[in-house]
mmCIF file of C-alpha atoms in Angstrom:
data_model
loop_
_atom_site.group_PDB
_atom_site.id
_atom_site.type_symbol
_atom_site.label_atom_id
_atom_site.label_comp_id
_atom_site.label_asym_id
_atom_site.label_seq_id
_atom_site.Cartn_x
_atom_site.Cartn_y
_atom_site.Cartn_z
ATOM 1 C CA MET S 225 112.250 121.320 86.418
ATOM 2 C CA THR S 226 110.420 118.173 86.063
ATOM 3 C CA PRO S 227 112.401 115.230 86.358
ATOM 4 C CA ARG S 228 112.696 112.707 83.659
ATOM 5 C CA ASP S 229 113.877 109.038 83.415
ATOM 6 C CA ALA S 230 116.279 107.652 80.934
ATOM 7 C CA SER S 231 113.654 107.361 78.134
ATOM 8 C CA GLY S 232 112.921 111.083 78.274
ATOM 9 C CA ASP S 233 109.368 110.546 79.997
ATOM 10 C CA SER S 234 108.458 112.552 83.030
ATOM 11 C CA ARG S 235 109.044 110.437 86.204
ATOM 12 C CA TRP S 236 105.626 112.086 87.491
ATOM 13 C CA SER S 237 103.587 111.486 84.437
ATOM 14 C CA ASP S 238 101.270 109.544 86.374
ATOM 15 C CA LEU S 239 100.930 110.882 89.853
ATOM 16 C CA ASP S 240 99.391 108.024 91.038
ATOM 17 C CA ARG S 241 102.627 105.925 90.350
ATOM 18 C CA PRO S 242 105.360 107.861 91.758
ATOM 19 C CA PRO S 243 108.870 106.302 91.454
ATOM 20 C CA LEU S 244 110.457 104.109 94.133
ATOM 21 C CA ASN S 245 113.242 105.728 96.412
ATOM 22 C CA ALA S 246 116.251 103.518 96.236
ATOM 23 C CA ALA S 247 118.121 105.514 98.849
ATOM 24 C CA ALA S 248 115.285 105.111 101.333
ATOM 25 C CA LEU S 249 114.851 101.342 100.539
ATOM 26 C CA ARG S 250 118.610 100.856 101.030
ATOM 27 C CA ARG S 251 118.218 102.705 104.444
ATOM 28 C CA ALA S 252 115.484 100.494 105.446
ATOM 29 C CA LEU S 253 116.526 97.188 104.271
ATOM 30 C CA VAL S 254 120.435 97.113 104.274
ATOM 31 C CA ARG S 255 121.875 97.028 107.691
ATOM 32 C CA GLU S 256 124.461 94.869 109.457
ATOM 33 C CA GLY S 257 123.590 91.050 109.928
ATOM 34 C CA SER S 258 120.643 91.605 107.334
ATOM 35 C CA LEU S 259 120.237 89.287 104.297
ATOM 36 C CA TRP S 260 119.756 92.066 101.936
ATOM 37 C CA SER S 261 123.379 93.651 100.773
ATOM 38 C CA ASP S 262 122.102 96.047 98.176
ATOM 39 C CA VAL S 263 118.793 97.292 96.571
ATOM 40 C CA GLU S 264 119.191 98.642 93.070
ATOM 41 C CA VAL S 265 116.473 100.526 91.383
ATOM 42 C CA VAL S 266 116.709 100.874 87.291
ATOM 43 C CA GLN S 267 113.904 102.630 85.245
ATOM 44 C CA ARG S 268 113.855 100.048 82.564
ATOM 45 C CA THR S 269 115.076 96.576 81.753
ATOM 46 C CA GLY S 270 114.236 93.550 79.828
ATOM 47 C CA SER S 271 114.139 91.199 82.786
ATOM 48 C CA THR S 272 115.562 91.716 86.322
ATOM 49 C CA ASN S 273 115.897 87.976 86.295
ATOM 50 C CA SER S 274 118.269 87.822 83.374
ATOM 51 C CA ASP S 275 120.228 90.805 84.356
ATOM 52 C CA LEU S 276 120.735 89.359 87.940
ATOM 53 C CA VAL S 277 121.331 85.695 86.608
ATOM 54 C CA ALA S 278 124.159 87.036 84.283
ATOM 55 C CA ARG S 279 125.670 89.117 87.011
ATOM 56 C CA ALA S 280 125.774 86.476 89.493
ATOM 57 C CA ALA S 281 126.936 83.600 87.509
ATOM 58 C CA GLY S 282 130.585 84.282 87.987
ATOM 59 C CA GLY S 283 130.061 84.026 91.812
ATOM 60 C CA GLU S 284 131.466 87.370 92.862
ATOM 61 C CA THR S 285 128.176 88.896 93.337
ATOM 62 C CA PRO S 286 127.214 88.587 97.080
ATOM 63 C CA GLU S 287 124.021 86.942 98.402
ATOM 64 C CA GLY S 288 121.049 89.378 99.141
ATOM 65 C CA VAL S 289 121.441 91.682 96.247
ATOM 66 C CA VAL S 290 117.922 92.863 95.114
ATOM 67 C CA LEU S 291 117.409 94.279 91.742
ATOM 68 C CA VAL S 292 114.137 96.355 90.898
ATOM 69 C CA ALA S 293 112.852 97.686 87.789
ATOM 70 C CA GLU S 294 110.234 100.566 87.329
ATOM 71 C CA GLU S 295 109.446 98.719 83.895
ATOM 72 C CA GLN S 296 110.131 95.135 82.547
ATOM 73 C CA THR S 297 109.936 94.947 78.689
ATOM 74 C CA SER S 298 110.742 91.532 78.369
ATOM 75 C CA GLY S 299 109.456 90.049 81.806
ATOM 76 C CA ARG S 300 109.175 86.178 81.946
ATOM 77 C CA GLY S 301 106.960 84.017 83.817
ATOM 78 C CA ARG S 302 107.125 80.170 83.926
ATOM 79 C CA LEU S 303 106.994 78.099 80.489
ATOM 80 C CA ASP S 304 108.646 81.448 79.216
ATOM 81 C CA ARG S 305 105.191 83.422 79.350
ATOM 82 C CA ARG S 306 105.763 87.170 78.910
ATOM 83 C CA TRP S 307 105.009 89.462 81.858
ATOM 84 C CA THR S 308 104.270 93.204 80.773
ATOM 85 C CA ALA S 309 103.013 96.142 82.676
ATOM 86 C CA PRO S 310 102.942 100.039 82.499
ATOM 87 C CA PRO S 311 105.796 101.634 84.332
ATOM 88 C CA ARG S 312 105.513 101.832 87.911
ATOM 89 C CA SER S 313 102.362 99.983 88.186
ATOM 90 C CA GLY S 314 103.673 97.024 89.693
ATOM 91 C CA LEU S 315 106.886 95.618 91.649
ATOM 92 C CA PHE S 316 109.073 93.722 89.456
ATOM 93 C CA PHE S 317 112.037 92.421 91.530
ATOM 94 C CA SER S 318 114.749 89.793 91.581
ATOM 95 C CA VAL S 319 116.720 88.641 94.464
ATOM 96 C CA LEU S 320 120.166 86.752 94.609
ATOM 97 C CA LEU S 321 120.276 83.748 97.172
ATOM 98 C CA ARG S 322 123.032 81.298 98.011
ATOM 99 C CA PRO S 323 121.693 78.810 100.334
ATOM 100 C CA ALA S 324 125.046 76.676 100.758
ATOM 101 C CA GLU S 325 123.772 75.041 104.135
ATOM 102 C CA VAL S 326 121.048 73.599 102.080
ATOM 103 C CA PRO S 327 121.228 70.346 100.121
ATOM 104 C CA VAL S 328 120.419 71.199 96.525
ATOM 105 C CA THR S 329 117.787 68.711 96.387
ATOM 106 C CA ARG S 330 115.557 71.233 98.665
ATOM 107 C CA TRP S 331 116.162 74.140 96.478
ATOM 108 C CA GLY S 332 112.893 73.309 94.733
ATOM 109 C CA TRP S 333 111.255 74.772 97.724
ATOM 110 C CA LEU S 334 112.589 78.537 97.008
ATOM 111 C CA PRO S 335 109.834 79.247 94.553
ATOM 112 C CA LEU S 336 107.311 78.158 97.206
ATOM 113 C CA LEU S 337 108.925 79.793 100.133
ATOM 114 C CA THR S 338 108.745 83.022 98.313
ATOM 115 C CA GLY S 339 105.137 82.521 97.551
ATOM 116 C CA VAL S 340 104.494 82.449 101.458
ATOM 117 C CA ALA S 341 106.883 85.270 102.045
ATOM 118 C CA VAL S 342 105.165 87.629 99.446
ATOM 119 C CA ALA S 343 101.390 86.580 100.247
ATOM 120 C CA THR S 344 102.386 87.221 103.985
ATOM 121 C CA GLY S 345 103.924 90.394 103.542
ATOM 122 C CA LEU S 346 101.321 91.875 101.274
ATOM 123 C CA SER S 347 98.532 90.543 103.392
ATOM 124 C CA ARG S 348 100.087 92.435 106.272
ATOM 125 C CA ALA S 349 101.008 95.654 104.474
ATOM 126 C CA ALA S 350 98.227 95.696 101.579
ATOM 127 C CA GLY S 351 95.379 94.534 103.689
ATOM 128 C CA VAL S 352 94.317 92.351 101.151
ATOM 129 C CA ASP S 353 93.563 88.463 101.087
ATOM 130 C CA THR S 354 95.832 86.636 99.023
ATOM 131 C CA ALA S 355 96.270 82.842 98.118
ATOM 132 C CA LEU S 356 98.739 80.688 96.173
ATOM 133 C CA LYS S 357 98.443 78.685 93.315
ATOM 134 C CA TRP S 358 100.849 75.799 92.862
ATOM 135 C CA PRO S 359 103.681 76.344 92.363
ATOM 136 C CA ASN S 360 104.201 80.013 92.133
ATOM 137 C CA ASP S 361 101.234 82.325 91.241
ATOM 138 C CA LEU S 362 99.585 84.789 93.615
ATOM 139 C CA LEU S 363 95.896 85.096 93.484
ATOM 140 C CA VAL S 364 93.635 87.737 94.706
ATOM 141 C CA THR S 365 89.742 87.903 94.515
ATOM 142 C CA VAL S 366 88.077 90.666 92.318
ATOM 143 C CA ALA S 367 84.214 90.671 92.114
ATOM 144 C CA GLY S 368 84.135 87.177 93.643
ATOM 145 C CA GLU S 369 86.538 85.677 91.236
ATOM 146 C CA GLU S 370 89.947 84.233 91.901
ATOM 147 C CA ARG S 371 92.472 86.158 89.406
ATOM 148 C CA LYS S 372 96.231 86.264 89.054
ATOM 149 C CA ALA S 373 97.884 89.339 90.363
ATOM 150 C CA GLY S 374 101.611 88.051 90.508
ATOM 151 C CA GLY S 375 104.038 85.236 89.899
ATOM 152 C CA ILE S 376 107.433 83.954 90.868
ATOM 153 C CA LEU S 377 110.468 82.489 88.927
ATOM 154 C CA ALA S 378 113.450 80.960 90.250
ATOM 155 C CA GLU S 379 116.482 80.091 88.102
ATOM 156 C CA ARG S 380 119.965 78.901 89.185
ATOM 157 C CA SER S 381 122.872 81.080 88.623
ATOM 158 C CA GLY S 382 126.187 79.319 88.416
ATOM 159 C CA GLU S 383 127.028 76.501 90.982
ATOM 160 C CA HIS S 384 125.937 77.929 94.147
ATOM 161 C CA GLY S 385 123.117 80.664 93.224
ATOM 162 C CA VAL S 386 119.484 80.982 92.936
ATOM 163 C CA VAL S 387 117.911 84.165 91.698
ATOM 164 C CA VAL S 388 114.158 84.459 92.319
ATOM 165 C CA GLY S 389 112.043 86.861 90.443
ATOM 166 C CA VAL S 390 108.707 88.337 91.687
ATOM 167 C CA GLY S 391 106.156 90.458 89.521
ATOM 168 C CA ILE S 392 103.249 91.892 91.192
ATOM 169 C CA ASN S 393 100.352 94.103 89.707
ATOM 170 C CA ILE S 394 99.709 96.897 92.176
ATOM 171 C CA THR S 395 98.014 99.687 90.545
ATOM 172 C CA LEU S 396 97.102 98.063 87.277
ATOM 173 C CA ARG S 397 93.389 99.405 86.196
ATOM 174 C CA ALA S 398 90.772 97.225 84.850
ATOM 175 C CA ASP S 399 91.408 98.885 81.068
ATOM 176 C CA GLU S 400 95.083 98.159 81.487
ATOM 177 C CA LEU S 401 94.941 94.287 82.039
ATOM 178 C CA PRO S 402 96.540 92.143 79.830
ATOM 179 C CA VAL S 403 93.978 89.375 79.820
ATOM 180 C CA PRO S 404 90.658 89.279 81.709
ATOM 181 C CA GLN S 405 91.953 86.687 84.078
ATOM 182 C CA ALA S 406 94.489 89.151 85.412
ATOM 183 C CA ALA S 407 94.091 91.113 88.478
ATOM 184 C CA SER S 408 96.154 93.964 90.626
ATOM 185 C CA LEU S 409 96.073 94.538 94.488
ATOM 186 C CA ALA S 410 94.197 97.846 93.571
ATOM 187 C CA LEU S 411 91.316 96.035 92.015
ATOM 188 C CA ALA S 412 91.236 93.534 95.005
ATOM 189 C CA GLY S 413 90.628 96.540 97.181
ATOM 190 C CA ALA S 414 94.071 96.953 98.830
ATOM 191 C CA THR S 415 94.114 99.696 101.555
ATOM 192 C CA VAL S 416 97.793 100.558 100.733
ATOM 193 C CA THR S 417 99.334 100.661 96.951
ATOM 194 C CA ASP S 418 102.413 102.897 98.031
ATOM 195 C CA ARG S 419 105.217 100.466 96.607
ATOM 196 C CA ASP S 420 107.787 101.476 98.908
ATOM 197 C CA PRO S 421 106.197 99.748 102.122
ATOM 198 C CA LEU S 422 104.831 96.855 99.963
ATOM 199 C CA LEU S 423 108.376 96.056 98.801
ATOM 200 C CA ARG S 424 109.879 96.496 102.275
ATOM 201 C CA ALA S 425 107.254 94.154 103.713
ATOM 202 C CA MET S 426 107.780 91.405 101.123
ATOM 203 C CA LEU S 427 111.568 91.562 101.629
ATOM 204 C CA ARG S 428 111.303 91.630 105.256
ATOM 205 C CA SER S 429 108.961 88.612 105.133
ATOM 206 C CA LEU S 430 111.201 86.706 102.636
ATOM 207 C CA GLU S 431 114.297 87.268 104.793
ATOM 208 C CA ASP S 432 112.311 85.906 107.804
ATOM 209 C CA TRP S 433 111.157 82.933 105.797
ATOM 210 C CA TYR S 434 114.588 82.233 104.169
ATOM 211 C CA GLY S 435 116.272 82.454 107.630
ATOM 212 C CA ARG S 436 113.986 79.966 109.056
ATOM 213 C CA TRP S 437 114.450 77.557 106.333
ATOM 214 C CA ARG S 438 118.128 77.679 105.939
ATOM 215 C CA THR S 439 118.591 77.158 109.856
ATOM 216 C CA ALA S 440 116.311 73.860 109.412
ATOM 217 C CA GLY S 441 118.842 72.682 106.658
ATOM 218 C CA GLY S 442 115.828 73.383 104.184
ATOM 219 C CA ASP S 443 113.432 70.708 105.957
ATOM 220 C CA PRO S 444 110.156 72.388 104.924
ATOM 221 C CA ALA S 445 108.247 70.512 107.810
ATOM 222 C CA ALA S 446 110.901 71.552 110.607
ATOM 223 C CA CYS S 447 110.551 75.325 109.632
ATOM 224 C CA GLY S 448 106.784 75.362 109.363
ATOM 225 C CA LEU S 449 106.977 76.090 105.697
ATOM 226 C CA GLN S 450 105.268 73.093 104.268
ATOM 227 C CA GLU S 451 102.493 73.700 106.841
ATOM 228 C CA THR S 452 102.139 77.104 105.971
ATOM 229 C CA TYR S 453 102.206 76.746 102.133
ATOM 230 C CA ALA S 454 99.624 74.182 102.479
ATOM 231 C CA ALA S 455 97.278 76.455 104.703
ATOM 232 C CA GLY S 456 97.526 79.094 102.052
ATOM 233 C CA CYS S 457 97.387 76.993 98.724
ATOM 234 C CA ALA S 458 94.216 77.728 96.807
ATOM 235 C CA THR S 459 94.924 74.707 94.642
ATOM 236 C CA LEU S 460 94.733 72.125 97.427
ATOM 237 C CA GLY S 461 91.360 70.443 97.707
ATOM 238 C CA ARG S 462 90.416 71.473 94.147
ATOM 239 C CA VAL S 463 89.955 69.216 90.944
ATOM 240 C CA VAL S 464 92.764 70.326 88.798
ATOM 241 C CA ARG S 465 94.208 69.342 85.327
ATOM 242 C CA ALA S 466 98.037 69.055 85.354
ATOM 243 C CA GLU S 467 99.584 69.701 81.838
ATOM 244 C CA LEU S 468 102.892 67.909 81.990
ATOM 245 C CA PRO S 469 105.922 67.860 79.627
ATOM 246 C CA GLY S 470 105.619 65.297 76.876
ATOM 247 C CA ASP S 471 102.039 66.164 76.158
ATOM 248 C CA ARG S 472 100.710 64.432 78.768
ATOM 249 C CA SER S 473 97.837 65.323 81.051
ATOM 250 C CA ILE S 474 96.095 64.192 84.263
ATOM 251 C CA ILE S 475 92.916 65.039 86.065
ATOM 252 C CA GLY S 476 92.217 64.583 89.836
ATOM 253 C CA GLU S 477 92.009 66.245 93.147
ATOM 254 C CA ALA S 478 95.050 68.088 94.322
ATOM 255 C CA VAL S 479 95.295 66.737 97.794
ATOM 256 C CA ALA S 480 98.936 67.730 99.198
ATOM 257 C CA VAL S 481 102.029 69.065 98.709
ATOM 258 C CA ASP S 482 104.915 66.493 99.518
ATOM 259 C CA GLY S 483 108.244 66.953 101.119
ATOM 260 C CA ASP S 484 109.699 67.764 97.707
ATOM 261 C CA GLY S 485 107.457 70.575 97.000
ATOM 262 C CA ARG S 486 105.453 68.320 94.557
ATOM 263 C CA LEU S 487 101.554 68.642 94.102
ATOM 264 C CA VAL S 488 100.297 65.321 95.029
ATOM 265 C CA ILE S 489 97.053 64.697 92.592
ATOM 266 C CA ALA S 490 94.698 61.891 93.362
ATOM 267 C CA THR S 491 93.046 60.317 90.280
ATOM 268 C CA LYS S 492 89.961 58.608 89.971
ATOM 269 C CA GLU S 493 91.762 55.499 89.320
ATOM 270 C CA GLY S 494 92.944 55.615 92.972
ATOM 271 C CA VAL S 495 96.401 56.481 91.972
ATOM 272 C CA GLN S 496 98.166 59.250 93.836
ATOM 273 C CA GLU S 497 100.611 61.219 91.372
ATOM 274 C CA PRO S 498 103.197 63.522 92.422
ATOM 275 C CA VAL S 499 103.674 66.292 90.078
ATOM 276 C CA GLY S 500 107.157 68.257 90.063
ATOM 277 C CA ALA S 501 106.691 70.367 87.029
ATOM 278 C CA GLY S 502 103.689 71.492 84.872
ATOM 279 C CA ASP S 503 101.124 73.866 84.348
ATOM 280 C CA ILE S 504 98.143 73.333 86.771
ATOM 281 C CA VAL S 505 94.519 74.389 85.778
ATOM 282 C CA HIS S 506 91.865 74.773 88.198
ATOM 283 C CA LEU S 507 88.762 73.232 87.240
ATOM 284 C CA ARG S 508 85.142 73.845 88.397
ATOM 285 C CA PRO S 509 83.402 70.859 90.416
ATOM 286 C CA ALA S 510 81.154 69.046 88.155
#
């Protein structure tokens, strides 16, 4: 008998996109002393972030829960942008973190930390070069052009929790791209597109970086996070337009990421302005 998911569709309807093995993932990741306390895989949900934020709000859900969806119907990016993809074409997951020993003022580094961890894990496991667009996009190169293959979204959950969601296009084909500027690891020439080892690599890298950051009390310089993020950030050194809240925008060169995780933009007026929130557009040099 052909296995079917809750929707009635065959789990094997696309042989290039086999389902994740939740039991194998738990065996590989959930162990004594590990950050990860559980790995749950659901066939379909609106948003893993929304689900985990709601579950963790009461404070009883332990740190290290990982929720993975084979398909998201209402996935969200920054600024409430929608994120959709065919079932099993990517990795869409959220993790619950409770960094109690880190001052809340430094929690803004969590999406940047996750970006470094995801990029590091994918570079090692998939053999594909990745770059980070501030604050939370994962870029790959397809036919000589930078394109977005993934994104990160961090949300508070209760007083002591943060849910960090990651969405990565893995096997999305050219005719499935939601917009021409999107991409996938497969289109970028990844040597591995098996989602199980890719997910394990990203979560192990995240555990490593989160542990370093937490041990350093959230100090991004002391744990090497600030330097590593800057080295992998495609935004630095570029002329950018920052579209800010209140319909304000500034144009200038992105020159640094400061100790608070803000992007520092040097304008033509000679002012260095730190940006903590906004939409960043990479501009081609004149």
